[in-house]
Tab-separated table of C-alpha atoms in Angstrom:
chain	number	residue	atom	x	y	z
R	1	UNK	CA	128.836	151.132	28.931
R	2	UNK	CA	128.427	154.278	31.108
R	3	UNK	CA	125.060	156.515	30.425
R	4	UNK	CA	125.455	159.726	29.200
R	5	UNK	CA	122.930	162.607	29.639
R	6	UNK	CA	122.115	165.290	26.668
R	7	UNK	CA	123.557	168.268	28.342
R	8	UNK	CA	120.186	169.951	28.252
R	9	UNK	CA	119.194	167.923	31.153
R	10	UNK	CA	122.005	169.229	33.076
R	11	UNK	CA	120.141	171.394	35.154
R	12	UNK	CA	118.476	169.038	36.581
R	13	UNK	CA	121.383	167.963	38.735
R	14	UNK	CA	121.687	171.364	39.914
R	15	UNK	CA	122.773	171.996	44.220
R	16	UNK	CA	119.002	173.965	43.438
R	17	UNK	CA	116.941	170.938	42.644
R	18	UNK	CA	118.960	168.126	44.773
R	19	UNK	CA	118.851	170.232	47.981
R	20	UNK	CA	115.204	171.176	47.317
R	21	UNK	CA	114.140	167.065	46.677
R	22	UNK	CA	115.614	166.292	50.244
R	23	UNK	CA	114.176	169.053	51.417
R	24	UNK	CA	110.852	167.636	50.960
R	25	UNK	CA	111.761	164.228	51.703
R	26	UNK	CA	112.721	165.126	54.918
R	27	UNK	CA	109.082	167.372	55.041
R	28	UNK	CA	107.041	164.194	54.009
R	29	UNK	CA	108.791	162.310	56.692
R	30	UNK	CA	107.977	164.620	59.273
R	31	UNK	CA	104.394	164.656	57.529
R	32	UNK	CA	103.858	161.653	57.334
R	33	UNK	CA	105.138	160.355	60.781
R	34	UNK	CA	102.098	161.237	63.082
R	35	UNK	CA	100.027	158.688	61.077
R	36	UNK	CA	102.545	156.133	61.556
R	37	UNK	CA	103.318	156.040	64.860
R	38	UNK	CA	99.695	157.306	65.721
R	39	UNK	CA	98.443	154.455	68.097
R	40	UNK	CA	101.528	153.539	69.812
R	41	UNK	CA	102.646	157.443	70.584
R	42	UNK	CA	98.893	157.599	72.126
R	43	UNK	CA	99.224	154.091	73.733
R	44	UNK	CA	102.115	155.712	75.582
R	45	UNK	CA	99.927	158.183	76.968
R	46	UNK	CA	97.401	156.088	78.286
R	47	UNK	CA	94.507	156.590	75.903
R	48	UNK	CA	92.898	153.519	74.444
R	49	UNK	CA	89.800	152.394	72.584
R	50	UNK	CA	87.847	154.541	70.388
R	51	UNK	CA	89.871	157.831	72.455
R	52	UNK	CA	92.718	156.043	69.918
R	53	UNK	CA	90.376	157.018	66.925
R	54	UNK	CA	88.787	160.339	67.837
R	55	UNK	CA	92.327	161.923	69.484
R	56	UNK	CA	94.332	160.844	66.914
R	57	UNK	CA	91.921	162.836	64.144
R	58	UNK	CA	92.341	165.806	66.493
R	59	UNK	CA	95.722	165.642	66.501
R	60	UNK	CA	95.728	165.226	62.954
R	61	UNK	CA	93.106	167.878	62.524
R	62	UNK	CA	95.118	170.051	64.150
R	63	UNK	CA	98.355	169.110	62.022
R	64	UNK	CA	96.686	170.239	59.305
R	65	UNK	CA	95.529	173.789	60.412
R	66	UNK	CA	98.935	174.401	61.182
R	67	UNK	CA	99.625	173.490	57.904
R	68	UNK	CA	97.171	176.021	56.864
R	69	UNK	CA	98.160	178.855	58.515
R	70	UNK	CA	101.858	178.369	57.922
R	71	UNK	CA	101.106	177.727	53.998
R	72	UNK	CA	100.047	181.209	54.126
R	73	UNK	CA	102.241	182.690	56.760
R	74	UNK	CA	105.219	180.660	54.573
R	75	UNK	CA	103.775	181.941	51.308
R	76	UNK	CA	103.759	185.726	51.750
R	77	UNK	CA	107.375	185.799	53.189
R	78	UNK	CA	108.773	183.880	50.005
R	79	UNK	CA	107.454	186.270	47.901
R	80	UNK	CA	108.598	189.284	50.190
R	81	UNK	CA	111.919	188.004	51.426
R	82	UNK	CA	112.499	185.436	49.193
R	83	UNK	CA	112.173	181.664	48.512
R	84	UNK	CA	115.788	180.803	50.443
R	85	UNK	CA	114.497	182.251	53.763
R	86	UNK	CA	111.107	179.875	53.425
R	87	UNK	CA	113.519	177.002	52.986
R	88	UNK	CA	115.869	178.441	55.640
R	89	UNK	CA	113.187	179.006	58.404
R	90	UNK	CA	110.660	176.277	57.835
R	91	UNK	CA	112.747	173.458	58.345
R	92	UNK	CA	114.422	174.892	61.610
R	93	UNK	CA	110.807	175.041	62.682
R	94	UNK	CA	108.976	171.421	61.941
R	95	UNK	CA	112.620	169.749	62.715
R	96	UNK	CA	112.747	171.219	66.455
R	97	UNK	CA	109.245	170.635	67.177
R	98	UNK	CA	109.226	166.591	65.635
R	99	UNK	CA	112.507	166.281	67.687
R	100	UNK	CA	110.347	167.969	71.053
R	101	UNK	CA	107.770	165.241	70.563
R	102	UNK	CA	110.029	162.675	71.344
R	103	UNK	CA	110.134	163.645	74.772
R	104	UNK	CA	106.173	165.140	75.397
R	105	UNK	CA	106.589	163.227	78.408
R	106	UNK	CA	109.448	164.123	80.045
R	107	UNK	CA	108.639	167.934	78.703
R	108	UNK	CA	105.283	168.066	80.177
R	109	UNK	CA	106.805	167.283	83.536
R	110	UNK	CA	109.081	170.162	83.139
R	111	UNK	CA	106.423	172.806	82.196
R	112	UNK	CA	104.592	175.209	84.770
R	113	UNK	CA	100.618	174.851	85.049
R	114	UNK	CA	100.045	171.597	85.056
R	115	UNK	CA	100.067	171.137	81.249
R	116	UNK	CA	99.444	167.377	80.106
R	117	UNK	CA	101.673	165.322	77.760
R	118	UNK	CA	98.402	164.795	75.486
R	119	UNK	CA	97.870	169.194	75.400
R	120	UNK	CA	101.762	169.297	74.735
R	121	UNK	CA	101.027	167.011	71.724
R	122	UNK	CA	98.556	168.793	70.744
R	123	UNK	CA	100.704	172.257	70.542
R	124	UNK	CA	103.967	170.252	68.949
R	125	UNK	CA	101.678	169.339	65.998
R	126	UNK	CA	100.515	172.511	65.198
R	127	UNK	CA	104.151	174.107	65.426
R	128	UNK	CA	105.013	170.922	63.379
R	129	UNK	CA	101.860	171.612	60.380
R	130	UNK	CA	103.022	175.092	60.577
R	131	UNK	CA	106.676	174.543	60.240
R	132	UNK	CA	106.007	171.897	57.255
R	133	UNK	CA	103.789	174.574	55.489
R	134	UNK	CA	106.755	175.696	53.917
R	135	UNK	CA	108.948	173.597	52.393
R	136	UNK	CA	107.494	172.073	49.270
R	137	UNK	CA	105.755	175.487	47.908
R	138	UNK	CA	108.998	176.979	48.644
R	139	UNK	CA	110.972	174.390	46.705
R	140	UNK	CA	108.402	174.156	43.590
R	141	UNK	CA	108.784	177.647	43.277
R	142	UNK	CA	112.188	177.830	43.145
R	143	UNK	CA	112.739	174.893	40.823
R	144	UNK	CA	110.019	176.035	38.611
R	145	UNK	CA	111.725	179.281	38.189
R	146	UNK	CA	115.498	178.198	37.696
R	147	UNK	CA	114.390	175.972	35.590
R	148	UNK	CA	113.803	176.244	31.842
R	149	UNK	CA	110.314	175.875	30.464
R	150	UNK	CA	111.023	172.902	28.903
R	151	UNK	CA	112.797	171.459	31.842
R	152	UNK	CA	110.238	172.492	34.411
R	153	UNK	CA	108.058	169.314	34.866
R	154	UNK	CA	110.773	167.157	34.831
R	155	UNK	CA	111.970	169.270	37.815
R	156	UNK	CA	109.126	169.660	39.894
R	157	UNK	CA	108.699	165.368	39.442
R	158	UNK	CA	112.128	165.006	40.460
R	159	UNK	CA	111.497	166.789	43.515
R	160	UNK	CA	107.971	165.254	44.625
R	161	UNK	CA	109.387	161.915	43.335
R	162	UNK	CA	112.724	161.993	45.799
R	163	UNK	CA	110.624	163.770	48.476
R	164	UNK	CA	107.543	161.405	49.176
R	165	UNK	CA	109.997	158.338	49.369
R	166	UNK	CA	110.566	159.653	52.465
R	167	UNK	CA	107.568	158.483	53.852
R	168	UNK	CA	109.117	154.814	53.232
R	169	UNK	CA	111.510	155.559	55.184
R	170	UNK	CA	109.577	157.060	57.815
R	171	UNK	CA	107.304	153.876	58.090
R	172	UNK	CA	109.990	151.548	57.845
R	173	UNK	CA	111.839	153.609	61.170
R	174	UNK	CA	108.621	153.122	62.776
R	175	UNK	CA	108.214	149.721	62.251
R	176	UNK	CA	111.212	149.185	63.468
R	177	UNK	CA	112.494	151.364	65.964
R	178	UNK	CA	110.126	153.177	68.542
R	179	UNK	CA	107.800	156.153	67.734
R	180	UNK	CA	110.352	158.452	70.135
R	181	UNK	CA	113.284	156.955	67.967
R	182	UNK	CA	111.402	158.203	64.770
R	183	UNK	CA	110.524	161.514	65.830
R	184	UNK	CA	114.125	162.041	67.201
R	185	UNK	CA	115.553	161.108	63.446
R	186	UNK	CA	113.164	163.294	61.529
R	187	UNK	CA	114.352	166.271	63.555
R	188	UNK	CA	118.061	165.017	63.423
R	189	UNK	CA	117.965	164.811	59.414
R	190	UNK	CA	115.998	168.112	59.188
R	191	UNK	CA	118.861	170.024	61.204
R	192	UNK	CA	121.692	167.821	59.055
R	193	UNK	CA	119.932	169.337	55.967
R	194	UNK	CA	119.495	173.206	57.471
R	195	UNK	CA	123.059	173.301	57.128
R	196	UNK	CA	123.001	172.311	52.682
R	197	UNK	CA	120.574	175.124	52.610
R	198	UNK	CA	123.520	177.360	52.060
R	199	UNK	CA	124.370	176.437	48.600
R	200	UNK	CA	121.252	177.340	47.314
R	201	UNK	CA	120.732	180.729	44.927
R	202	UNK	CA	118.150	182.529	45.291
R	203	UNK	CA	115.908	182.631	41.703
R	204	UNK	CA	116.843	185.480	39.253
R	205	UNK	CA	113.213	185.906	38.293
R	206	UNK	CA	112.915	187.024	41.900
R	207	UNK	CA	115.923	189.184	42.176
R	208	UNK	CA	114.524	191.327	39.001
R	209	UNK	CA	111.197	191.551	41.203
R	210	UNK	CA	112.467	193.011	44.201
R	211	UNK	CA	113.936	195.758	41.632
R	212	UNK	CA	110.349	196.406	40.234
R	213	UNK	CA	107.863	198.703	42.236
R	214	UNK	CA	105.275	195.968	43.135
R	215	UNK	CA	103.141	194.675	45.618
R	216	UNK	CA	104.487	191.445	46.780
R	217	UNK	CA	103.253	188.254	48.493
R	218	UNK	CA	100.006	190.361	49.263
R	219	UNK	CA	97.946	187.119	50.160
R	220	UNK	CA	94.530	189.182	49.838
R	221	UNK	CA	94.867	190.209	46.829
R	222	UNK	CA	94.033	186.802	45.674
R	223	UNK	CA	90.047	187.359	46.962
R	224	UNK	CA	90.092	191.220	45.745
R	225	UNK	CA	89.791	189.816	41.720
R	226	UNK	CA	87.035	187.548	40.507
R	227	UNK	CA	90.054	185.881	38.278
R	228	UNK	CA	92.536	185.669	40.715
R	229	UNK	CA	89.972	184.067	43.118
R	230	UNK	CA	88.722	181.417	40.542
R	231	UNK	CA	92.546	180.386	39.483
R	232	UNK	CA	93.430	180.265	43.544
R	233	UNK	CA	90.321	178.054	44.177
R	234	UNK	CA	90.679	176.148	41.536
R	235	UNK	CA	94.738	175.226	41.850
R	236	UNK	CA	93.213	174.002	45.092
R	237	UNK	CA	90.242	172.007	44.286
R	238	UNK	CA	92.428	169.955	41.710
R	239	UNK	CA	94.119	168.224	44.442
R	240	UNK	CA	91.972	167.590	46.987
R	241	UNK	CA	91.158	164.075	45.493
R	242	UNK	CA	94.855	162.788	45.890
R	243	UNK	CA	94.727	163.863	49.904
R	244	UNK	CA	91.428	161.927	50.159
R	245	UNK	CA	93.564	159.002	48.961
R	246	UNK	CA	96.100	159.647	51.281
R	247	UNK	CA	94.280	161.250	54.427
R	248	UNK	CA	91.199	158.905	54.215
R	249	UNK	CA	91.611	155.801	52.571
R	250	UNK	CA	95.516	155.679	53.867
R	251	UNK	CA	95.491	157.176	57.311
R	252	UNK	CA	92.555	155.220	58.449
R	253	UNK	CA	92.823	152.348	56.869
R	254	UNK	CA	93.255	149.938	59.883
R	255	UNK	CA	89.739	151.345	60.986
R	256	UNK	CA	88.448	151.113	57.278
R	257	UNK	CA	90.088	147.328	56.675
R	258	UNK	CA	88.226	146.154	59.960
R	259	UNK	CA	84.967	147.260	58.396
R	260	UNK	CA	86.286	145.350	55.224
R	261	UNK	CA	87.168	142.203	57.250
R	262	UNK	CA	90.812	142.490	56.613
R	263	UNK	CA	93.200	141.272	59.265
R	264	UNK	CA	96.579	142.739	60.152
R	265	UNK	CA	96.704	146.098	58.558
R	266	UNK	CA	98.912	148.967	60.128
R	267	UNK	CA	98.774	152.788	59.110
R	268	UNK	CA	102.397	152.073	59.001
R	269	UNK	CA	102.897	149.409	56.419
R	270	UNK	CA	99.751	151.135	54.429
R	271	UNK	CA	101.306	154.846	54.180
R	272	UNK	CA	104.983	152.986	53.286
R	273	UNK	CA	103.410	151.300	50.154
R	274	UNK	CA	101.509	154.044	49.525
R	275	UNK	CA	104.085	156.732	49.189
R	276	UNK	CA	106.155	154.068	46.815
R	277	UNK	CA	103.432	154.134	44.539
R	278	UNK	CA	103.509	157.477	44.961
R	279	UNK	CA	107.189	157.994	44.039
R	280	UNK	CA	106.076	156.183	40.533
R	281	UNK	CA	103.213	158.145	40.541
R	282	UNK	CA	104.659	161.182	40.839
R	283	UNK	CA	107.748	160.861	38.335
R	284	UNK	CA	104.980	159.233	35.597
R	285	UNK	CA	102.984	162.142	36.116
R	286	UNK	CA	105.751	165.188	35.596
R	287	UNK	CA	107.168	162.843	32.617
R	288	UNK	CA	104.158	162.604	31.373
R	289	UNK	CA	102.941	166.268	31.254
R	290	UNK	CA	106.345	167.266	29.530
R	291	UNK	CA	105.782	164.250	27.130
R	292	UNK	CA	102.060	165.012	25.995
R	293	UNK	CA	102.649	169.014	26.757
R	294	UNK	CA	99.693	169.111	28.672
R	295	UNK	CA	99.048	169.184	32.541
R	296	UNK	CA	95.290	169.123	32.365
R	297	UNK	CA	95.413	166.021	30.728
R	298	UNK	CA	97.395	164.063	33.179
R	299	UNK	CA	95.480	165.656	36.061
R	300	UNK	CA	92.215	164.169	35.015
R	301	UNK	CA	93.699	160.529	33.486
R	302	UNK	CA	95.170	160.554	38.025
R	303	UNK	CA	91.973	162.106	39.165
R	304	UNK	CA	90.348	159.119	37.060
R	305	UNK	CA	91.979	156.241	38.699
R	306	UNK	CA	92.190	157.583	41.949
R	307	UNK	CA	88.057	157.321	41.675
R	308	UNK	CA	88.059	153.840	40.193
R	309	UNK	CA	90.415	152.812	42.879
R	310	UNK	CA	88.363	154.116	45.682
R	311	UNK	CA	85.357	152.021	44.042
R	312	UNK	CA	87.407	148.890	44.303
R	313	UNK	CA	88.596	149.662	47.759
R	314	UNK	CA	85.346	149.850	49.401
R	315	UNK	CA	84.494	146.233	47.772
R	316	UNK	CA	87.501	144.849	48.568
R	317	UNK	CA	85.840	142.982	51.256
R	318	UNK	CA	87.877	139.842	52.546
R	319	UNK	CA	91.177	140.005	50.644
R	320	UNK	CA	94.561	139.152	51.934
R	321	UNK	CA	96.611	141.867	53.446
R	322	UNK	CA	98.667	141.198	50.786
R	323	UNK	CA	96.450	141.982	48.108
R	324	UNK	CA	95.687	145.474	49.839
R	325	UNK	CA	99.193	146.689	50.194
R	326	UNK	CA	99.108	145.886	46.698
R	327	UNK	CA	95.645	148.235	46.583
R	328	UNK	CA	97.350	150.630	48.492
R	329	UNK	CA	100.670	150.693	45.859
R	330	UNK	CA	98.111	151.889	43.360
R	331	UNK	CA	96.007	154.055	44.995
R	332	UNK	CA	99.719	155.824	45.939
R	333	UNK	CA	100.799	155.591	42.181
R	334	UNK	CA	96.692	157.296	41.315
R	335	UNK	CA	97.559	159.707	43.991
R	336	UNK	CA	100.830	161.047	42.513
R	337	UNK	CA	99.934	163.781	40.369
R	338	UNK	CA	101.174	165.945	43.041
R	339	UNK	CA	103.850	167.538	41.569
R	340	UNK	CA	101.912	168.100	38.583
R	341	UNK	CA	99.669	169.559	40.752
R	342	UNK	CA	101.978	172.002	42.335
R	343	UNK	CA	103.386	173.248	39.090
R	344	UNK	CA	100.090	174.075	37.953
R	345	UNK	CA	99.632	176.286	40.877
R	346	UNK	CA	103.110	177.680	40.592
R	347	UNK	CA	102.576	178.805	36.566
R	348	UNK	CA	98.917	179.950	37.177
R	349	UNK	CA	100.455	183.141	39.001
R	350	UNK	CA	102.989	185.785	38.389
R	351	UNK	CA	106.266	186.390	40.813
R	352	UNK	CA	105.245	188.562	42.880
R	353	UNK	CA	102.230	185.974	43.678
R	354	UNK	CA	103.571	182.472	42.951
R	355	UNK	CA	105.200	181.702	46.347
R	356	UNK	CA	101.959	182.851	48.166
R	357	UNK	CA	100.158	180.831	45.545
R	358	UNK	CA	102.290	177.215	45.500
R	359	UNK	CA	103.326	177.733	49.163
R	360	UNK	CA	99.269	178.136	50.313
R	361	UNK	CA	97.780	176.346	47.951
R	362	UNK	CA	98.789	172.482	49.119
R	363	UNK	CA	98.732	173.631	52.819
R	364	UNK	CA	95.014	174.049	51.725
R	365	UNK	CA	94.351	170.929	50.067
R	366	UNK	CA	96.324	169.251	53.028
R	367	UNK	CA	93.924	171.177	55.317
R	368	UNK	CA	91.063	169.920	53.438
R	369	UNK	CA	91.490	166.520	55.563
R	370	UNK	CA	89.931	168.551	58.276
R	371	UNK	CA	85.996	169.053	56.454
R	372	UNK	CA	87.118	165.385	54.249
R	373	UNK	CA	86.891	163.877	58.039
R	374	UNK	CA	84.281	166.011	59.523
R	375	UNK	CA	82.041	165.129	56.653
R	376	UNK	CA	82.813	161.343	56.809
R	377	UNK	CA	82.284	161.584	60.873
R	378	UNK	CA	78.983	163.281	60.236
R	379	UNK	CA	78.047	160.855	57.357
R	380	UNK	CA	79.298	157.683	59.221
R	381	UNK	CA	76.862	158.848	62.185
R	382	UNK	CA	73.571	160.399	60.942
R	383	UNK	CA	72.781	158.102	57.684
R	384	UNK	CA	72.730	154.798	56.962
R	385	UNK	CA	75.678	154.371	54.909
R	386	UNK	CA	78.141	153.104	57.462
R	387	UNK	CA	81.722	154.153	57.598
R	388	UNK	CA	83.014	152.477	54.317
R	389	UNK	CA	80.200	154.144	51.667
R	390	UNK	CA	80.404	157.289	53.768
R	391	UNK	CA	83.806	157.748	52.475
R	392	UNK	CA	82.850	156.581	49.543
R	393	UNK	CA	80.560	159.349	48.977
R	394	UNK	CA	83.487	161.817	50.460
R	395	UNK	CA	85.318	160.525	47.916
R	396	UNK	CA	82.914	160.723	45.016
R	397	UNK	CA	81.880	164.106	46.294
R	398	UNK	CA	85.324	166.360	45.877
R	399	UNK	CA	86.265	164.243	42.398
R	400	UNK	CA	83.082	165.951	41.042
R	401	UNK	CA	84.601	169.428	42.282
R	402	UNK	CA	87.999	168.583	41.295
R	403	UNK	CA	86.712	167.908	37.210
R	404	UNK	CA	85.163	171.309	37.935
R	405	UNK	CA	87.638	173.192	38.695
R	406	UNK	CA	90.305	171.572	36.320
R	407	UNK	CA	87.684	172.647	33.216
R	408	UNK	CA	88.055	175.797	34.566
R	409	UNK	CA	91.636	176.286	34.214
R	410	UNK	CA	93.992	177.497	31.338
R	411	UNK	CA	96.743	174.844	30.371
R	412	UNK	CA	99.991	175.861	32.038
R	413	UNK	CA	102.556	173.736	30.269
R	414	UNK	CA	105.397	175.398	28.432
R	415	UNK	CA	103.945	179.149	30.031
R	416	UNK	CA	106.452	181.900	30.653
R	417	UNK	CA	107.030	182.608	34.092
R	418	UNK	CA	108.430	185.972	34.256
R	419	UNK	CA	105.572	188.027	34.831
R	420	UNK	CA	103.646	189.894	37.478
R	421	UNK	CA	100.193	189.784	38.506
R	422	UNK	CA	98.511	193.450	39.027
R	423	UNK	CA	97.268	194.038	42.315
């Protein structure tokens, strides 16, 4: 008996939303990759020990203010030149650079001034976070305006639900091939995928803007109004959570396990069972929403369990390796409101802000890694809490801001979209 769809759930299938859901699985690959193949790509270089550690968070670090800067570089041209030429010109950017740092090596030899192949590194990352800024805002945006209202969280959960799989796929390649072999295919499917970008439309909601005498994509103008501000922050503080789960508890997980007495565990295997819980967690999450009309809701029943899972983490002294991959499933599947979380930042703002706004906004909370680890360095070092509670207390710390700032904003479900802010 074949299935058959209510045509109202045709758009769904649209070139829009499939070529913007491997967009961003080929992004989260990319993402995701450094943490995979973190210690052997070092290894390769010669660093050992704790330089394995305290390198790899710079390198990270730096990742992530790439990701910063290019969230808002990425953000003000989607709402100036449109969402296309974000899609267009971020993923020509973070595909040539992961492809580079296959060969830092080889490159490093070839450059003038004596440059090292750790320095190289160091510069492909941040041309990488920069490059990756892009891609989901970009996507989210467009989705959430081709699509209709009652469509749009179904959407956005298709394309965070396709798109974070792709960090399965990124740790199985690493397990199984070497770290130059996985950054080679992450640039080889980005430039395979530059070439679908042509089928996609640009939104009409933003061809009707570019006829209205507006300001557009003006990324200050979201400090210049006490209520812009406050919805900006906020949009941001909501997630921050979910990247603790993912850029904490996740990413350093072999150094967290060994403090937990856990044998065997890989940033590799832990980010590939993360991101499947997060593919469930993400598609529950946008059903959800559309199913109890509220995003708020479903926000704080995720921000909820990512909590209670970080609780049982830290105490999870002694089990199997088994039994935390199984941990690490549901911290994902806690973790996945973010495509909820994106389409709250997307219908907070009007066109002529929104790609700024959902293009910034989870470069931002992806930055936030950056303070999330200085704090648990600083906490892990001057007090007596050891590295476990001390990210315990990270953790505690920003899902006390994150119920904060989700009071403080409006429910977005079922909003109109076609409206400008006035700057």
């Amino acid at each position: 008996m074949r299935l058959v769809l209510p045509e109202r759930f045709a758009p769904l299938f649209s070139s829009t939303v499939i070529v913007s859901a491997l967009g961003y699985f080929v992004d989260i690959y990319d993402l995701l990759l450094f943490g995979i193949v973190r210690v052997p790509s070092l290894q390769a270089l010669g660093l050992t020990g704790q330089r394995l550690l305290d390198d790899g968070i710079l390198l990270l670090d730096v990742q992530m203010v790439g990701l910063l800067l290019g969230g808002i570089l990425w953000g003000i041209i989607g709402d100036k030149r449109g969402r296309r030429s974000v899609l267009f010109g971020s993923i020509l950017l973070y595909s040539t650079a992961n492809f580079a740092n296959a060969f830092i090596i080889e490159l490093a030899a070839l450059l003038p001034g004596g440059v090292t192949p750790f320095q190289l590194y160091v510069i492909l990352r941040f041309l990488a976070g920069v490059g990756l800024a892009g891609e989901l805002g970009a996507a989210v945006t467009l989705v959430s305006e081709s699509l209709p209202k009652e469509l749009r969280g179904y959407g956005t959960a298709i394309v965070a639900g396709v798109g974070v799989s792709g960090a399965v796929v990124a740790a199985t390649v690493g397990k199984y091939f070497s770290w130059q072999v996985a950054y080679m295919t992450g640039g080889i499917l980005g430039f395979l995928l530059l070439a679908t970008r042509a089928t996609l439309l640009e939104s009409r909601m933003f061809h009707a803007l570019e006829r209205q005498d507006v300001s557009r994509g003006n990324f200050f103008a979201l400090f210049t109004n006490g209520d812009r501000f406050r919805r900006f922050l906020c949009s941001i503080l909501i997630g921050v959570p979910l990247w603790f789960a993912i850029g904490i508890l996740i990413t350093l997980s072999p150094e967290l396990t060994r403090e937990l007495g856990i044998p065997g565990i890989t940033a590799g295997e832990s980010i590939k069972y993360a991101y499947a819980g997060l593919v469930v967690g993400d598609l529950a999450s946008g059903i959800l929403s559309q199913y109890l009309r509220s995003r708020r809701r479903v926000v704080f029943a995720f921000q909820t369990m990512t909590l209670i899972l970080t609780f049982v983490y830290v105490s999870a002294r002694g089990i199997s390796p088994t039994y935390f991959y199984v941990l690490c499933f549901l911290l994902g599947v806690a973790a996945g409101y973010w495509a909820v979380f994106i389409t709250i930042a997307a219908e907070q703002f009007g066109t002529n802000l929104r790609a700024t706004v959902a293009t910034s906004a989870p470069n931002f909370v992806r930055a936030s890694v950056v303070p999330l680890t200085l704090a648990l360095q600083w906490l892990t070092h001057h007090t007596a809490l050891g590295l476990l509670y001390s990210a315990l207390a990270v953790g505690i710390g920003c899902t006390v801001l994150a119920y904060l700032a989700l009071a403080l904003l409006e429910e977005s479900h079922g909003k109109a979209l076609d409206f400008v802010e006035a700057t």
